[in-house]
Amino acid sequence: MRALVRSLITGWWRQSPWGILLSVLGVALGTGVALSVHLASRSVQDAFLSGLESLAGPPGHVLRAPAGDMDEQVFLGLEHDLEPDVTLLPLIEGEVRTLGSEMADLLLTGVDLSAPADAWGTLQQLTDPESLFGEHAVVWPEARATVTRGPREVALGSRVVRLNVVGSYRSPNRHAYQPRILADLPEAQRLLERVGRIDRIVVQGPVSPRLDRQVRELGLVIEPSGSRQKVLEQMAQAFRFNLGALSLVAALLGAALTLNLLGRNFGARRSLLARLHALGATRRSLSLVLLSEGGLIGLLGGLLGLGFGTGLATVTTETIRRTVSALYGRTGPAWAQIAPADLLLSLAASVALGLLAAAWPAVATFKIPPSMTVLEHVPAPHPPPWPQGWTASGLGLLLLSGVLATSAAHGLTSPELVNVVALGSAVTLALGTLGLIPVLIRGSASLVPHRFGREALVHRLAVRSFSQGWRRHTLSVGALMLATGMIIGMGTMVGSFRGSVADWARQSLAADLFVSSRQGEGTREGGTLSPGLADRVAHIPDIARVEPTYEIRAVWRQRPFTLAGMPLEDRARRGELPLLGGEYPQKPEEVLVTEAMARHHRLHTGDVLDLPAASGSWPARVTGIVRDYASDQGQVFMGVQAFRQLYPGWTRPRSLALVLTPGTDVQTVRRRLIDSLPEVSAGLVVRTPGELRREVLRIFDETFALTWAIEFIGLAVALMGLASSQQAALTEERALLVQLRRLGLSAGGLTQYILVQAGLATSIGLLLGLGLGHALAALLVHVLNPAAFGWHLPFALQPARILGVVSLMPPVALLACIPAIRQLRRDTHPGRAPA
Amino acid sequence: MKVLLLLAGSWLLPGLDGTVLEFPRDHGAHPGHKTEWWYWTGRLTDDRNRRYGFQVTFFRRALPLRTREPRSRWDADAVVLGHAALGEVSVQRFRYAERAGRTAMGRAWSAGHRLSVGVGPWQAHQDKDRILLKIPSRDWSLDLELRESRRPMIHGPAAYSRKSDQLDQGSRYYSQPRLSVKGWIETDEGRRPARGEAWLDREWTSTGLGPDGVGWDWFSLTLADGRDVMIYVLRDKQGRFLKISKGSLRHADGRHHSWTPSRDTLHPTRYWTSPHSGIRYPAGWSIVLPGDSVPLIIQPELPDQELRTTRTTGVTYWEGLVSARRGDRPAGWGFVELTGYGKSGSPRL
């Protein structure tokens, strides 16, 4: 009997080599997609974290001035009589851009190279230690390629400087991102034209009460190492959530695809297996053969998937990295690398899926009574009952989601808690809506109007089969619903956000031209302009007014924010500072705060801020709150005169806004500026408001590229689900359909059968998806955005997107049905012998 | 005769400034030279009769002259590096620490004319006839007062010690054996009073080892019979002794001998492989001193006295307390330094 079993099973293999191949490919595709997203997301996560860590500098408490940089004299007071287990690392840094073919933004970091800190890694290629202290000497970061020693030109501020690369350094983690060029502290001070200044001091070791007292007496701020870690963790958490969702979706896709294809392969032989069982083949021998087959297919597919997944990951990593870079800040280069654990896990998962897919029909086969095995096809079990449990759970979850959303919007004050609760609300909302699917499918038979005519029987059969097979169809409808919900939800939120940003950029960029440095563009630590540039620009003909904006990073109540000095009156007159409340300042000691600043610190008009200043704290009264999407950390806007008075050492503007003489051609003045300013070759850019707005929107679009990737994968899952559920239905009902075909049902009738089911699934998925999407969008716009970024957005319906999804889904669903239609037509062709 | 020798030396030995060593001036720094070090090694016994070996070293390394403008307060003329080690013989534990800093912004200093050198909280300072050594470290500390009991021991003609066949490759070199020590040792078990003896080695130079030398074995021995012995053996790649290796011996009555050690009179008797670096070092020696027929047997008091100074010099070396025996009888104590036995790691930033 065992030989017969083997012979019949292997005979089936010979008869259906394409089925086997398809199964192997299905496993490979599933494993590959899941693995590629996992590898890509992990490598980007590593790059992101190493980017954050390397930007944060060495671990430890950080001492910094409440605003801007500090006089290096403070260091003398701190270093004196220091505890033996404490080391202080003074640090100065500035953005540089490498010139030549591989342009990159790096940080020139001045550290005391005579006092090693175990912070940066190990020195490589250094032939003479003394050369570290030479003129313009720098140590270059070594990532993968060996660094060439010798002269190297970089743009520094608005100058081109020739650095002398005397060696390289290698981080302990070879793949960690190192954006820093290291130089000895005095040399970096000279290069950055900031002799006598340092940016911060990193404390390696514990901060004793005495050091703490000294630091406070000197007017410095201590950022505990834990607080920086917390900020990193918060950023990483949001980022991981996104990529985690992406990985999960991909894994689900892989598993669904694999199970479906394998399941179909095994399911098709259920009657053969049942007959063998009836003829005396033991459960053990049948299970053994089936499980061996499933395991083997899983293993082969897994091996193929490893190669496919690694290749796909290599392609996708850079795309995901760019998105993450735009979304969260600087990341390092990322490479997809497969670890032994990934290898084993992927293979184990593939084999497990193979075994599972084989076990399912085996178990089902053993339940079939021997008397039924004489039928050509084994009928499906009795129709399942109504899904009351699902419905009750779905309604309960929807209720819970509403409660969570309400409490996140109104009851909670901690932004972290709001995030968690709002995410909980989103998940329960999706699960709750999912819970309603079975009842809608089951009820579809009574909802759909009866048709009369030639094809009424087919129509009725299709609806009945769909209604009774709700277990089979719930997954595909759920996938469609989730895909629609994600596309609508994210799209509405992103569309609302984009519209707000575009509107704000249009309003706040009303000058004629803007001059800024390209270095560090898009980062909070962006480049600055030389102090004398504004005067030189003012002497260029046809420029009526030059309006500098100065920016200092400062800390207030343990939170970083930006202090900006700008000609408030001029900008207010042009309507560049849209007020959400209050009025524009009239006196030097009055300031505006952005919405994010007001929300983070619960500030209202009339409140007084003790702003950190070079000469101590400075009380500033808040007269108004302005709309701003430039910084989620918050900004305080003050007049230029007050800024110069408070921060006399801060003379480098971040940007210049130019107002031209009325009637002047903007492009002519722009050309004149480019021709007369030598700094242009070192990264200085002169842009029109239109170009700047496009740049803002470009950065915005890059930021949200990841969401489109998630949506794409979601849509792919949905379509795969739809296709697989159609084919599964055909496997179940093949016997019936063959009979109908022999009784004269046309090929068109068969197609109609499938389309009716697909139409029902798509309609329910779309209906629920539209509801879910808008609920998710409301949650994102009204709860998560204010909590995460501190700004509000007007909710804007996106009719074009809704229309796009509604019109896209049916043809795409139809496309997903094509394999099923083809198979059914082939299988039920009157000339074809019964299987 | 001495003046003649010095004059000849100044002509014969380029790099030698021709001056007679003068103390306390020459205990201080010599900024005209590129490299300089103060090297204290010693043994201590605390009030519970526990024995220790210690090493405190300050290196001064001159930096290129600063002429760049604008001047920064961080511009320095030298970097001071410090290595310090404590071997606890009774519990067979060895710990070391290292520091480095520039001679600016109060991070490090080295004064001329008198002994005052330091980096961060580590310092060596001469106060009248006392040398005060303060080495606070994370897990242990030394706070010692050293006094001279014998005058310095000069190595080479006019204290010029050649380090290669090239005449201009050498250093000014003297030692100060038998410094009496008292002070405090602080370990995990608290701060304990301690007494003992120490040896100071002082060198300054503008040149390094010759092209043939890959490392050296250095011995300082304080013998119970009143003799002080310093031996340095320079080795080539094959482990052969270079001819310019030297030994100096001073009797209790001040008579002085110098000789060239050879494999016949000095050879390792045992070896030890570091579990940290994998480097194999000699760990026992037989030394026959001039005029002696019975060899001295030198043995480490602790096997593991290896320093891996990746944060400062980048050099991995063995430096530790040894005992000297003649037959079954204790004959004295000393320190041994072994360099160039393995590849050093990359210096850390």
Tab-separated table of C-alpha atoms in Angstrom, chain A residues 303-644:
chain	number	residue	atom	x	y	z
A	303	LEU	CA	16.368	28.458	-0.718
A	304	LEU	CA	15.203	30.181	-3.862
A	305	GLY	CA	13.552	32.886	-1.742
A	306	LEU	CA	16.815	33.607	0.094
A	307	GLY	CA	18.491	34.634	-3.119
A	308	PHE	CA	15.458	36.500	-4.355
A	309	GLY	CA	14.951	38.279	-1.039
A	310	THR	CA	18.587	39.345	-0.736
A	311	GLY	CA	18.561	40.719	-4.271
A	312	LEU	CA	15.295	42.552	-3.738
A	313	ALA	CA	16.556	43.955	-0.432
A	314	THR	CA	19.625	45.363	-2.138
A	315	VAL	CA	17.374	47.212	-4.548
A	316	THR	CA	14.886	48.478	-1.973
A	317	THR	CA	17.297	49.418	0.812
A	318	GLU	CA	18.447	52.651	-0.748
A	319	THR	CA	14.876	53.739	-1.492
A	320	ILE	CA	13.745	53.114	2.055
A	321	ARG	CA	16.888	54.765	3.441
A	322	ARG	CA	16.246	57.935	1.466
A	323	THR	CA	12.708	58.099	2.748
A	324	VAL	CA	13.783	57.581	6.331
A	325	SER	CA	16.508	60.160	5.864
A	326	ALA	CA	13.994	62.714	4.676
A	327	LEU	CA	11.507	61.738	7.362
A	328	TYR	CA	13.648	61.597	10.460
A	329	GLY	CA	16.967	63.205	9.714
A	330	ARG	CA	20.358	62.028	8.650
A	331	THR	CA	21.021	58.334	8.269
A	332	GLY	CA	24.136	56.539	7.263
A	333	PRO	CA	24.636	54.445	4.177
A	334	ALA	CA	22.822	51.143	4.423
A	335	TRP	CA	23.636	47.742	3.034
A	336	ALA	CA	21.352	44.748	3.097
A	337	GLN	CA	23.227	41.968	4.820
A	338	ILE	CA	21.851	38.577	5.608
A	339	ALA	CA	22.760	37.170	8.998
A	340	PRO	CA	22.894	33.421	9.769
A	341	ALA	CA	19.834	33.868	11.981
A	342	ASP	CA	17.883	35.367	9.047
A	343	LEU	CA	18.956	32.473	6.896
A	344	LEU	CA	17.825	29.851	9.375
A	345	LEU	CA	14.612	31.667	10.240
A	346	SER	CA	13.632	32.097	6.578
A	347	LEU	CA	14.277	28.451	5.803
A	348	ALA	CA	12.488	27.315	8.949
A	349	ALA	CA	9.496	29.538	8.144
A	350	SER	CA	9.358	28.242	4.555
A	351	VAL	CA	9.516	24.622	5.666
A	352	ALA	CA	6.939	25.270	8.396
A	353	LEU	CA	4.572	26.856	5.894
A	354	GLY	CA	5.086	23.901	3.569
A	355	LEU	CA	4.296	21.458	6.364
A	356	LEU	CA	1.280	23.472	7.462
A	357	ALA	CA	-0.085	23.658	3.932
A	358	ALA	CA	0.359	19.888	3.593
A	359	ALA	CA	-1.116	19.080	6.975
A	360	TRP	CA	-4.313	21.000	6.349
A	361	PRO	CA	-5.662	18.837	3.481
A	362	ALA	CA	-4.357	15.694	5.133
A	363	VAL	CA	-6.421	16.365	8.232
A	364	ALA	CA	-9.445	17.318	6.118
A	365	THR	CA	-9.082	14.126	4.085
A	366	PHE	CA	-9.195	11.869	7.120
A	367	LYS	CA	-12.562	13.377	8.081
A	368	ILE	CA	-14.192	12.318	4.788
A	369	PRO	CA	-16.335	9.171	5.155
A	370	PRO	CA	-15.167	6.344	2.829
A	371	SER	CA	-18.600	6.239	1.151
A	372	MET	CA	-18.106	9.792	-0.147
A	373	THR	CA	-14.817	9.032	-1.803
A	374	VAL	CA	-16.450	7.468	-4.840
A	375	LEU	CA	-17.661	10.904	-5.869
A	376	GLU	CA	-15.477	12.667	-8.392
A	377	HIS	CA	-15.094	15.572	-6.041
A	378	VAL	CA	-15.645	15.639	-2.380
A	379	PRO	CA	-18.314	18.186	-1.480
A	380	ALA	CA	-17.561	20.915	0.977
A	381	PRO	CA	-18.845	20.544	4.528
A	382	HIS	CA	-22.199	22.035	5.594
A	383	PRO	CA	-22.590	25.794	5.224
A	384	PRO	CA	-21.180	27.546	8.262
A	385	PRO	CA	-23.483	29.335	10.700
A	386	TRP	CA	-23.867	33.088	10.945
A	387	PRO	CA	-20.777	34.793	12.399
A	388	GLN	CA	-22.323	36.315	15.518
A	389	GLY	CA	-19.066	36.087	17.487
A	390	TRP	CA	-17.160	38.040	14.861
A	391	THR	CA	-19.806	40.722	14.655
A	392	ALA	CA	-20.014	41.184	18.408
A	393	SER	CA	-16.219	41.381	18.689
A	394	GLY	CA	-16.045	43.869	15.803
A	395	LEU	CA	-18.655	46.147	17.330
A	396	GLY	CA	-16.943	45.930	20.711
A	397	LEU	CA	-13.592	46.855	19.195
A	398	LEU	CA	-15.106	49.778	17.305
A	399	LEU	CA	-16.584	51.044	20.546
A	400	LEU	CA	-13.229	50.675	22.272
A	401	SER	CA	-11.534	52.494	19.408
A	402	GLY	CA	-13.911	55.422	19.809
A	403	VAL	CA	-13.250	55.598	23.541
A	404	LEU	CA	-9.478	55.512	22.996
A	405	ALA	CA	-9.618	58.190	20.280
A	406	THR	CA	-11.713	60.484	22.460
A	407	SER	CA	-9.409	60.099	25.438
A	408	ALA	CA	-6.322	60.656	23.255
A	409	ALA	CA	-7.828	63.809	21.782
A	410	HIS	CA	-9.183	65.353	24.951
A	411	GLY	CA	-8.253	63.527	28.117
A	412	LEU	CA	-4.488	62.965	27.946
A	413	THR	CA	-1.668	65.451	28.323
A	414	SER	CA	1.486	63.379	27.829
A	415	PRO	CA	2.374	63.280	24.099
A	416	GLU	CA	3.940	59.813	24.505
A	417	LEU	CA	0.748	58.473	26.043
A	418	VAL	CA	-1.350	60.156	23.366
A	419	ASN	CA	0.748	58.418	20.720
A	420	VAL	CA	0.313	55.013	22.295
A	421	VAL	CA	-3.414	55.434	22.904
A	422	ALA	CA	-4.006	56.823	19.404
A	423	LEU	CA	-2.107	53.932	17.861
A	424	GLY	CA	-4.176	51.571	19.999
A	425	SER	CA	-7.288	53.287	18.700
A	426	ALA	CA	-6.107	52.851	15.084
A	427	VAL	CA	-5.404	49.156	15.588
A	428	THR	CA	-8.731	48.472	17.324
A	429	LEU	CA	-10.501	50.453	14.616
A	430	ALA	CA	-8.959	48.281	11.894
A	431	LEU	CA	-9.650	45.050	13.800
A	432	GLY	CA	-13.194	46.143	14.629
A	433	THR	CA	-13.961	46.901	10.999
A	434	LEU	CA	-12.425	43.566	10.085
A	435	GLY	CA	-14.861	41.933	12.497
A	436	LEU	CA	-17.811	43.267	10.495
A	437	ILE	CA	-16.712	41.593	7.263
A	438	PRO	CA	-18.109	38.085	7.913
A	439	VAL	CA	-21.586	39.337	8.651
A	440	LEU	CA	-21.606	41.483	5.532
A	441	ILE	CA	-20.458	38.562	3.389
A	442	ARG	CA	-22.917	36.206	4.995
A	443	GLY	CA	-25.706	38.735	4.527
A	444	SER	CA	-24.769	39.544	0.951
A	445	ALA	CA	-27.097	36.802	-0.329
A	446	SER	CA	-30.114	38.636	1.024
A	447	LEU	CA	-28.736	42.080	0.164
A	448	VAL	CA	-28.044	41.411	-3.495
A	449	PRO	CA	-31.200	41.631	-5.624
A	450	HIS	CA	-32.243	38.434	-7.408
A	451	ARG	CA	-31.742	38.406	-11.116
A	452	PHE	CA	-33.934	36.789	-13.671
A	453	GLY	CA	-33.088	35.496	-17.062
A	454	ARG	CA	-30.693	33.118	-18.657
A	455	GLU	CA	-27.777	33.561	-16.295
A	456	ALA	CA	-29.865	33.947	-13.116
A	457	LEU	CA	-28.876	30.474	-11.896
A	458	VAL	CA	-25.186	31.229	-12.179
A	459	HIS	CA	-25.687	34.548	-10.464
A	460	ARG	CA	-27.614	32.931	-7.619
A	461	LEU	CA	-25.105	30.142	-7.253
A	462	ALA	CA	-22.236	32.625	-7.149
A	463	VAL	CA	-23.917	34.770	-4.506
A	464	ARG	CA	-24.875	31.722	-2.437
A	465	SER	CA	-21.388	30.297	-2.622
A	466	PHE	CA	-19.876	33.655	-1.674
A	467	SER	CA	-22.287	34.099	1.198
A	468	GLN	CA	-21.770	30.620	2.624
A	469	GLY	CA	-18.014	30.660	2.117
A	470	TRP	CA	-17.523	33.718	4.344
A	471	ARG	CA	-14.621	32.083	6.147
A	472	ARG	CA	-12.823	31.675	2.833
A	473	HIS	CA	-13.534	35.202	1.623
A	474	THR	CA	-13.029	37.145	4.858
A	475	LEU	CA	-9.248	37.237	4.392
A	476	SER	CA	-9.389	38.640	0.860
A	477	VAL	CA	-12.112	41.168	1.664
A	478	GLY	CA	-10.163	42.158	4.798
A	479	ALA	CA	-7.022	42.650	2.756
A	480	LEU	CA	-8.941	44.795	0.262
A	481	MET	CA	-10.496	46.770	3.077
A	482	LEU	CA	-7.147	47.351	4.791
A	483	ALA	CA	-5.482	48.355	1.538
A	484	THR	CA	-8.293	50.790	0.747
A	485	GLY	CA	-8.307	52.059	4.311
A	486	MET	CA	-4.543	52.615	4.288
A	487	ILE	CA	-4.594	54.371	0.941
A	488	ILE	CA	-7.490	56.604	1.904
A	489	GLY	CA	-6.325	57.200	5.501
A	490	MET	CA	-2.706	57.988	4.728
A	491	GLY	CA	-3.636	59.789	1.540
A	492	THR	CA	-6.121	62.047	3.281
A	493	MET	CA	-3.696	62.835	6.064
A	494	VAL	CA	-0.778	63.442	3.674
A	495	GLY	CA	-3.014	65.448	1.343
A	496	SER	CA	-4.275	67.595	4.223
A	497	PHE	CA	-0.719	68.058	5.455
A	498	ARG	CA	0.680	68.837	2.023
A	499	GLY	CA	-2.034	71.363	1.347
A	500	SER	CA	-1.340	73.080	4.667
A	501	VAL	CA	2.402	73.172	4.041
A	502	ALA	CA	1.969	74.472	0.498
A	503	ASP	CA	-0.384	77.142	1.758
A	504	TRP	CA	1.986	78.101	4.566
A	505	ALA	CA	5.005	78.179	2.226
A	506	ARG	CA	3.090	80.398	-0.202
A	507	GLN	CA	2.222	82.770	2.591
A	508	SER	CA	5.523	82.876	4.435
A	509	LEU	CA	7.856	83.240	1.445
A	510	ALA	CA	6.800	86.607	0.137
A	511	ALA	CA	10.184	88.317	-0.402
A	512	ASP	CA	11.635	88.503	-3.934
A	513	LEU	CA	14.791	86.411	-3.463
A	514	PHE	CA	16.333	84.240	-0.775
A	515	VAL	CA	20.034	83.636	-0.099
A	516	SER	CA	21.093	80.647	1.987
A	517	SER	CA	23.791	77.999	2.300
A	518	ARG	CA	23.229	74.602	0.767
A	519	GLN	CA	25.215	72.886	3.495
A	520	GLY	CA	23.081	70.957	5.911
A	521	GLU	CA	19.987	71.970	4.023
A	522	GLY	CA	16.895	70.465	5.484
A	523	THR	CA	18.631	69.802	8.792
A	524	ARG	CA	18.234	71.694	11.994
A	525	GLU	CA	22.002	72.302	12.153
A	526	GLY	CA	22.096	73.812	8.690
A	527	GLY	CA	24.853	76.035	7.407
A	528	THR	CA	25.130	79.739	8.095
A	529	LEU	CA	26.319	82.698	6.052
A	530	SER	CA	29.364	84.840	6.666
A	531	PRO	CA	28.740	87.939	8.823
A	532	GLY	CA	29.640	90.480	6.171
A	533	LEU	CA	27.522	88.988	3.401
A	534	ALA	CA	24.399	91.033	4.154
A	535	ASP	CA	26.331	94.307	3.743
A	536	ARG	CA	27.876	93.204	0.465
A	537	VAL	CA	24.510	92.083	-0.892
A	538	ALA	CA	22.932	95.393	0.147
A	539	HIS	CA	25.364	97.235	-2.153
A	540	ILE	CA	24.234	95.354	-5.234
A	541	PRO	CA	22.005	97.553	-7.418
A	542	ASP	CA	18.208	97.173	-7.350
A	543	ILE	CA	18.146	95.524	-3.947
A	544	ALA	CA	15.961	97.717	-1.779
A	545	ARG	CA	16.245	95.821	1.460
A	546	VAL	CA	18.208	92.886	2.909
A	547	GLU	CA	16.482	91.076	5.755
A	548	PRO	CA	18.690	88.628	7.639
A	549	THR	CA	17.307	85.816	9.750
A	550	TYR	CA	19.489	84.559	12.586
A	551	GLU	CA	18.900	81.259	14.305
A	552	ILE	CA	20.238	79.813	17.523
A	553	ARG	CA	19.455	76.407	18.952
A	554	ALA	CA	18.444	76.833	22.544
A	555	VAL	CA	17.026	74.824	25.418
A	556	TRP	CA	14.053	75.844	27.523
A	557	ARG	CA	12.509	73.646	30.191
A	558	GLN	CA	14.714	70.763	29.046
A	559	ARG	CA	13.387	70.949	25.478
A	560	PRO	CA	15.395	72.185	22.520
A	561	PHE	CA	13.885	74.890	20.354
A	562	THR	CA	15.010	77.506	17.837
A	563	LEU	CA	15.394	81.164	18.657
A	564	ALA	CA	15.170	83.236	15.518
A	565	GLY	CA	15.903	86.905	15.068
A	566	MET	CA	14.225	88.503	12.042
A	567	PRO	CA	12.673	91.806	10.938
A	568	LEU	CA	9.285	90.986	12.452
A	569	GLU	CA	7.603	94.191	11.396
A	570	ASP	CA	8.506	93.798	7.710
A	571	ARG	CA	7.552	90.160	7.631
A	572	ALA	CA	4.288	90.795	9.446
A	573	ARG	CA	3.460	93.583	7.000
A	574	ARG	CA	3.926	91.177	4.093
A	575	GLY	CA	1.713	88.637	5.847
A	576	GLU	CA	4.504	86.088	6.176
A	577	LEU	CA	3.728	85.270	9.802
A	578	PRO	CA	0.140	83.980	9.849
A	579	LEU	CA	-1.266	84.471	13.328
A	580	LEU	CA	-3.361	81.781	14.976
A	581	GLY	CA	-3.997	84.055	17.938
A	582	GLY	CA	-2.833	87.295	19.555
A	583	GLU	CA	-1.079	90.138	17.758
A	584	TYR	CA	2.316	91.098	16.389
A	585	PRO	CA	4.960	92.415	18.836
A	586	GLN	CA	5.213	96.156	19.273
A	587	LYS	CA	8.148	96.296	21.692
A	588	PRO	CA	11.644	94.755	21.609
A	589	GLU	CA	10.925	92.489	24.580
A	590	GLU	CA	7.890	90.960	22.887
A	591	VAL	CA	8.070	87.764	20.849
A	592	LEU	CA	5.999	85.413	18.752
A	593	VAL	CA	5.986	81.672	19.349
A	594	THR	CA	5.108	78.987	16.839
A	595	GLU	CA	2.177	76.677	17.404
A	596	ALA	CA	4.512	73.743	18.166
A	597	MET	CA	6.339	75.806	20.808
A	598	ALA	CA	3.056	76.907	22.365
A	599	ARG	CA	1.705	73.368	22.409
A	600	HIS	CA	4.861	71.753	23.831
A	601	HIS	CA	5.109	74.312	26.650
A	602	ARG	CA	1.403	75.147	26.988
A	603	LEU	CA	2.066	78.796	26.245
A	604	HIS	CA	-0.596	81.408	25.685
A	605	THR	CA	-0.480	85.012	24.578
A	606	GLY	CA	0.510	87.206	27.503
A	607	ASP	CA	2.764	84.551	29.053
A	608	VAL	CA	6.346	85.509	29.831
A	609	LEU	CA	9.263	83.338	28.687
A	610	ASP	CA	12.605	83.485	30.479
A	611	LEU	CA	14.727	83.185	27.375
A	612	PRO	CA	18.343	82.111	27.789
A	613	ALA	CA	20.676	84.936	26.795
A	614	ALA	CA	24.402	85.533	26.858
A	615	SER	CA	24.001	87.856	29.826
A	616	GLY	CA	21.576	85.671	31.778
A	617	SER	CA	17.871	85.102	31.339
A	618	TRP	CA	15.724	87.594	29.472
A	619	PRO	CA	11.983	87.905	30.093
A	620	ALA	CA	10.052	88.019	26.841
A	621	ARG	CA	6.292	88.414	26.581
A	622	VAL	CA	4.426	86.260	24.087
A	623	THR	CA	2.095	88.468	22.046
A	624	GLY	CA	1.035	86.008	19.403
A	625	ILE	CA	1.103	82.405	18.194
A	626	VAL	CA	1.965	81.817	14.555
A	627	ARG	CA	1.340	78.955	12.187
A	628	ASP	CA	4.606	77.245	11.266
A	629	TYR	CA	5.530	73.860	9.844
A	630	ALA	CA	9.298	74.418	9.719
A	631	SER	CA	10.193	72.966	13.108
A	632	ASP	CA	8.267	70.477	15.218
A	633	GLN	CA	10.500	71.367	18.176
A	634	GLY	CA	9.123	74.898	18.233
A	635	GLN	CA	10.470	78.363	17.472
A	636	VAL	CA	10.505	81.770	19.109
A	637	PHE	CA	10.620	84.751	16.768
A	638	MET	CA	12.060	88.048	17.982
A	639	GLY	CA	13.153	91.270	16.331
A	640	VAL	CA	16.655	91.585	14.885
A	641	GLN	CA	17.629	94.414	17.255
A	642	ALA	CA	16.661	92.420	20.332
A	643	PHE	CA	18.443	89.367	18.962
A	644	ARG	CA	21.687	91.265	18.371
